Tab-separated table of C-alpha atoms in Angstrom:
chain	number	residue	atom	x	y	z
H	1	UNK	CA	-44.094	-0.429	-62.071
H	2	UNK	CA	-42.838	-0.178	-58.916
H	3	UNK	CA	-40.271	3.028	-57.169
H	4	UNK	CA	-37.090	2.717	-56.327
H	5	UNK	CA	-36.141	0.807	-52.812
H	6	UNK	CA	-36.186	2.958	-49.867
H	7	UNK	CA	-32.614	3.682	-48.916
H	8	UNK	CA	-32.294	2.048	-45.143
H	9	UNK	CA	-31.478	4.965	-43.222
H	10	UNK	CA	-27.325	4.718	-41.750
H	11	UNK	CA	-28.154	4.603	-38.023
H	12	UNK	CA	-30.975	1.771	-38.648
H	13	UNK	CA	-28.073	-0.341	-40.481
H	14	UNK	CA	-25.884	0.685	-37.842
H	15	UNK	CA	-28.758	-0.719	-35.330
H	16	UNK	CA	-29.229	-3.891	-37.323
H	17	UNK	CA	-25.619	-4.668	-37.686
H	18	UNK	CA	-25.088	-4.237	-34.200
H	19	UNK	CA	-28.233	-6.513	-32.866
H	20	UNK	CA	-26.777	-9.234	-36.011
H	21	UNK	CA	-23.123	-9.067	-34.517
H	22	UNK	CA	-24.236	-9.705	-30.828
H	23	UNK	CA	-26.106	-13.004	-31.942
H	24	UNK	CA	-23.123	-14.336	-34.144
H	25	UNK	CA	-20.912	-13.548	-31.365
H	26	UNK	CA	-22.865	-15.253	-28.935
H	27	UNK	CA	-23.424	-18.105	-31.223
H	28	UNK	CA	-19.752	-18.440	-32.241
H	29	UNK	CA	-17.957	-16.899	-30.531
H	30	UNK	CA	-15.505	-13.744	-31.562
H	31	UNK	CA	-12.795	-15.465	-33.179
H	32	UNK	CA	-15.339	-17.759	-35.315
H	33	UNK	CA	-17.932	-14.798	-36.363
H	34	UNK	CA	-17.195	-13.738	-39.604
H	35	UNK	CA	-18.487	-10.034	-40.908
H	36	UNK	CA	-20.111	-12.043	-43.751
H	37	UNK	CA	-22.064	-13.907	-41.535
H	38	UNK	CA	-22.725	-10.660	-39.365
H	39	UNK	CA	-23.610	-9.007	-42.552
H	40	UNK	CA	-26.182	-11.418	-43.873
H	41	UNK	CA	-27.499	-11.884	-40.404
H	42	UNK	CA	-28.733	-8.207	-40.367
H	43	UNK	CA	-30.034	-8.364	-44.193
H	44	UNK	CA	-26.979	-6.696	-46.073
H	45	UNK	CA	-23.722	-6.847	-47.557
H	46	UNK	CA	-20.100	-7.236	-46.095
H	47	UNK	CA	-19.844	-4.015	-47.544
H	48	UNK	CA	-22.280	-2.610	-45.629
H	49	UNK	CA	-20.578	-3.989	-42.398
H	50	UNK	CA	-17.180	-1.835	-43.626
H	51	UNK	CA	-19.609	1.168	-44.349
H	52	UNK	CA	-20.315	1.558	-41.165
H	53	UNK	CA	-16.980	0.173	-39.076
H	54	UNK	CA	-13.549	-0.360	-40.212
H	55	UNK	CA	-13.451	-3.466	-38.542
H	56	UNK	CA	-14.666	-6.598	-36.984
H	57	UNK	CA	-12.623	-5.136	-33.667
H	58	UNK	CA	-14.843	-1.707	-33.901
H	59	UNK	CA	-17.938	-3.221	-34.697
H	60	UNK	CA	-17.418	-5.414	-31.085
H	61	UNK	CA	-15.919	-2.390	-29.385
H	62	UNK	CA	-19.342	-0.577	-30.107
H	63	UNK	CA	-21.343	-3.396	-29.422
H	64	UNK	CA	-20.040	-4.031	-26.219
H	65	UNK	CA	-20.387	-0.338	-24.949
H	66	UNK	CA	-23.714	-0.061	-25.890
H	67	UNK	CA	-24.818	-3.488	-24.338
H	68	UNK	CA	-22.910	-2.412	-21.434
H	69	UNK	CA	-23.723	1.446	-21.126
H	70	UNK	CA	-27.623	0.273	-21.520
H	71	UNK	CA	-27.398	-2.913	-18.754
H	72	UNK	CA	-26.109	0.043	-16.695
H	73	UNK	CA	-28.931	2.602	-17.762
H	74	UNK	CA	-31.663	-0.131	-17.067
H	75	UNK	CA	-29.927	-1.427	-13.515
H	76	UNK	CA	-30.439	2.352	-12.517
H	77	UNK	CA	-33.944	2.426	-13.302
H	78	UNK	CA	-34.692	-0.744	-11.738
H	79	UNK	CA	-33.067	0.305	-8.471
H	80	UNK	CA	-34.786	3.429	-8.820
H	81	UNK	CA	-38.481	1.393	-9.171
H	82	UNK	CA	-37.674	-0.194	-6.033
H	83	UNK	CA	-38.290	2.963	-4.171
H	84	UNK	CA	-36.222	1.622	-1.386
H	85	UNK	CA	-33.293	3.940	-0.394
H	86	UNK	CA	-33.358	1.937	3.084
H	87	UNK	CA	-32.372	-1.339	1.171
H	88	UNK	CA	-30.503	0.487	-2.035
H	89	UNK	CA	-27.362	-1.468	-1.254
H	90	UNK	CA	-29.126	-5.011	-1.484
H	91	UNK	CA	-30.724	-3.459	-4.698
H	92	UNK	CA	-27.876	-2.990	-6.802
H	93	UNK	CA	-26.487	-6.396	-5.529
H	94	UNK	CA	-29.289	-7.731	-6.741
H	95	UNK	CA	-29.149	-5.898	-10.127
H	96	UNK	CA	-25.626	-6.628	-10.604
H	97	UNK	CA	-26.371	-10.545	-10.272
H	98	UNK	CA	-29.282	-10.954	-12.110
H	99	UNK	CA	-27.514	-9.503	-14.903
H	100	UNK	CA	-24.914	-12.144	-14.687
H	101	UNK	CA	-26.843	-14.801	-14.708
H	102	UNK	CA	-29.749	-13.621	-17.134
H	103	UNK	CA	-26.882	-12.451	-19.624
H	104	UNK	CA	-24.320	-15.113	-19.563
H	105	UNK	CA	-23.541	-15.343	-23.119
H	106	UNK	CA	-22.869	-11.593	-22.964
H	107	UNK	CA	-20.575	-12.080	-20.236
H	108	UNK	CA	-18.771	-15.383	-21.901
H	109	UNK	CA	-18.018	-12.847	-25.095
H	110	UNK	CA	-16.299	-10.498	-22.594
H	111	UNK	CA	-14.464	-13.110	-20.990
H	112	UNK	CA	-13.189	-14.396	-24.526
H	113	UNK	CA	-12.544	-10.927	-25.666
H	114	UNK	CA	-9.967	-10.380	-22.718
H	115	UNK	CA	-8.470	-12.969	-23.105
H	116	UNK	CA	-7.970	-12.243	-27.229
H	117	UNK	CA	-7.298	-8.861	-26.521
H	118	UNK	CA	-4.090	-9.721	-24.079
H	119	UNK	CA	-2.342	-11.452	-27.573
H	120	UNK	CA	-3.686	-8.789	-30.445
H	121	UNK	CA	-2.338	-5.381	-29.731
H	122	UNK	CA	-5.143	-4.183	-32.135
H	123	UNK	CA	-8.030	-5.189	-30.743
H	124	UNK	CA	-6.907	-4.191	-26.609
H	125	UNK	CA	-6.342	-1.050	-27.834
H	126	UNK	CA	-10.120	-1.173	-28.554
H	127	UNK	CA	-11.275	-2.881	-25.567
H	128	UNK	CA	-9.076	-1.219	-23.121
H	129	UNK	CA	-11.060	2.343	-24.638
H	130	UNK	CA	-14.341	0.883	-23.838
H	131	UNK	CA	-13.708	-0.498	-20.182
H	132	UNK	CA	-11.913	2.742	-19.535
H	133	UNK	CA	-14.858	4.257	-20.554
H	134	UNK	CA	-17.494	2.137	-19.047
H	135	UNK	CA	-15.047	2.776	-15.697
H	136	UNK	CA	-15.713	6.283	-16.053
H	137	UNK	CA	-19.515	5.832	-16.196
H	138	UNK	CA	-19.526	3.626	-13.674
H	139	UNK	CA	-18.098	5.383	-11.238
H	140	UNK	CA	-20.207	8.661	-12.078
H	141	UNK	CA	-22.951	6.623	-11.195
H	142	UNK	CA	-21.535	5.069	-8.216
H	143	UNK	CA	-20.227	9.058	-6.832
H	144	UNK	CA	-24.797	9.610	-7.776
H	145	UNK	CA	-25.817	6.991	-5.566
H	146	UNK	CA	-23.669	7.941	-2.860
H	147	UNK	CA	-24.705	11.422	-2.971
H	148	UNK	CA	-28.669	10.426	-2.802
H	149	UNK	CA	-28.170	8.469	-0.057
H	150	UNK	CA	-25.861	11.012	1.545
H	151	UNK	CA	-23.139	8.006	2.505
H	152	UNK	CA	-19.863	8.019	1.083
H	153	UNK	CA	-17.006	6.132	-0.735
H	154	UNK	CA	-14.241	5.959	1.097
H	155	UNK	CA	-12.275	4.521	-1.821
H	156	UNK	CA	-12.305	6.493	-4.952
H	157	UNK	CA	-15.280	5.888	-6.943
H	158	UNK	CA	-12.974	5.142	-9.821
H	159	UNK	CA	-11.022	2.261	-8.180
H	160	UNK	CA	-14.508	0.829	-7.094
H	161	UNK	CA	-15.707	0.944	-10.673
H	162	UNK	CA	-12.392	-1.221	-11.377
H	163	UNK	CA	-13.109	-3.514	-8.418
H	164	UNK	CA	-16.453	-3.727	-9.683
H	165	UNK	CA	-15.754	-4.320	-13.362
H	166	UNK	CA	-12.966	-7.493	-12.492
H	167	UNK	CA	-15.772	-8.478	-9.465
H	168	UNK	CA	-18.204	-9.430	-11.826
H	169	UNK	CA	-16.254	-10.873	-14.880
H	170	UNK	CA	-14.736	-13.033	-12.235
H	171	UNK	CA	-18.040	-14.306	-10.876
H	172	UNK	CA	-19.614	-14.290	-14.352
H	173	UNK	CA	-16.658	-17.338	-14.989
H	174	UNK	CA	-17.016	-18.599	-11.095
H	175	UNK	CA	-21.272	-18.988	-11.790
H	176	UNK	CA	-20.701	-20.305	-15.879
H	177	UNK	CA	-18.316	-22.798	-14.613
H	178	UNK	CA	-20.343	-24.097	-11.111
H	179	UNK	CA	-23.676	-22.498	-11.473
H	180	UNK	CA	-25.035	-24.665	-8.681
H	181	UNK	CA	-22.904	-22.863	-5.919
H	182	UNK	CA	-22.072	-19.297	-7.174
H	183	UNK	CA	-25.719	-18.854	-7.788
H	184	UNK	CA	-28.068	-15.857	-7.814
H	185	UNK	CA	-28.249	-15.613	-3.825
H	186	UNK	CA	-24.443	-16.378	-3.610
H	187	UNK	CA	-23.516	-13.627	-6.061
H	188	UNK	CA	-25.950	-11.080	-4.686
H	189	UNK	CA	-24.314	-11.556	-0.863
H	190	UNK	CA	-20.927	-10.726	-2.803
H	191	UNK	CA	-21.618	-7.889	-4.548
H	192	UNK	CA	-23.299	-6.426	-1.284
H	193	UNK	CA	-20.647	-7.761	0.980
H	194	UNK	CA	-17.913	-5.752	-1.509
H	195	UNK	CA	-20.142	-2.895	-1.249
H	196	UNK	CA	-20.419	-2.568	2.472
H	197	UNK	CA	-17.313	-2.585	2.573
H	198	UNK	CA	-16.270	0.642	0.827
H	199	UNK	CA	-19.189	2.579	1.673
H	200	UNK	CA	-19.266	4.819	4.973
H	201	UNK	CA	-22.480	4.454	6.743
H	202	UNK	CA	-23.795	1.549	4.923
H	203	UNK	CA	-25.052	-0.358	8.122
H	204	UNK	CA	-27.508	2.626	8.127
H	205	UNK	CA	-28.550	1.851	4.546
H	206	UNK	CA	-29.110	-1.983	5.159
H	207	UNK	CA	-29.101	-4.534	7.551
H	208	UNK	CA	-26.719	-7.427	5.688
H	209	UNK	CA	-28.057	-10.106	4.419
H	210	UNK	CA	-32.315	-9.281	4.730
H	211	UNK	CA	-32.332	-6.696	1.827
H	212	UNK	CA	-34.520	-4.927	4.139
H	213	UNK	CA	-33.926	-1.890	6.191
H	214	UNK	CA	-32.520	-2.441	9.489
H	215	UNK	CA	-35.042	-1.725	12.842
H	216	UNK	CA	-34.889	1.926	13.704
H	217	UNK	CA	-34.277	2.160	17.414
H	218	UNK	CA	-36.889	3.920	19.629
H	219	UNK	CA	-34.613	6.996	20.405
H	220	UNK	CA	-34.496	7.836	16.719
């Protein structure tokens, strides 16, 4: 005889649920996923799905601030492996446009999801939470960085975590739409362009456009 079935422990479904919803979403899209589908995608029930979140809006509004929050986490590490606080500027240029173009489907989900959210008063209420929130991390982050390199923002880090945030959804459509001309190198000379611009002392950060530091002169 065998024991009873392991009970699946709430923050694995949670995990599995999530991970299910992202691929349904991707596949078709917000307004065609259906929690049944997300549900048998990740091995349970709908009622599993309302278990966990009251909604098909909350189960996106989680999924996109984790996706987010943890593209963000892993974009600081990888500008941290660089080692290159001479060049940190191209770095996160860089980050921020690989992750457009290696996460596109991501990126088409948010553009879809603004676009919902604008007509379903429900469902902005949600998203507008999470970018406000993803702002707010943002532009910790941003306010970090400054402070290592000791340069600073002469915009408040908050309205350069919204410049940021509408830069790159507008790109993500710009390189989904002509992928030929807003590529990788054209999107990484944006981002660092924006950047230099807000950013006191950046031109002793990095030379533009060699993602290399610039040529100390002999009197330094």
């Amino acid at each position: 005889m065998t024991g009873p079935v392991p009970r699946v422990p709430r923050d694995e479904v949670r995990r599995r649920l999530i991970d299910a919803a992202a691929s349904v979403f991707a596949e078709r899209g917000y307004a065609g996923a259906r929690l049944d589908d997300i549900a048998h995608a990740a091995g349970f029930t709908k009622g599993a799905v309302y278990s966990n979140f009251p909604s098909k809006h909350a189960l996106l509004a989680e999924l996109i601030e984790q996706q987010a929050r943890a593209q963000l986490a892993l974009g600081n590490i990888e500008v941290r492996a660089q080692n290159r606080p001479e060049a940190a500027l191209d770095d996160i240029a860089e980050v921020w446009a690989v992750g457009i173009v290696e996460h596109e489907a991501g990126t088409r989900l948010l553009i879809e999801i603004a676009q919902q959210a604008a007509r379903e008063p429900e469902l902005r209420e949600l998203y507008v939470g999470v970018r406000r929130g993803l702002r707010g991390a943002l532009a910790t982050t941003l306010q970090t960085a400054a402070d290592d390199l000791g340069v600073e923002i002469i915009v408040p880090p908050e309205q350069l975590a919204l410049t940021l945030q509408a830069l790159r959804l507008g790109l993500a459509l710009e390189h989904g739409t002509d992928p030929d001309r807003v590529d990788r190198a054209t999107l990484t000379a944006v981002f660092t362009a924006t950047l230099r611009g807000v950013i006191r002392g950046a031109s002793d950060v990095s030379r533009p456009g060699t993602g290399s530091a610039a040529p100390r002169k002999e009197s330094e």
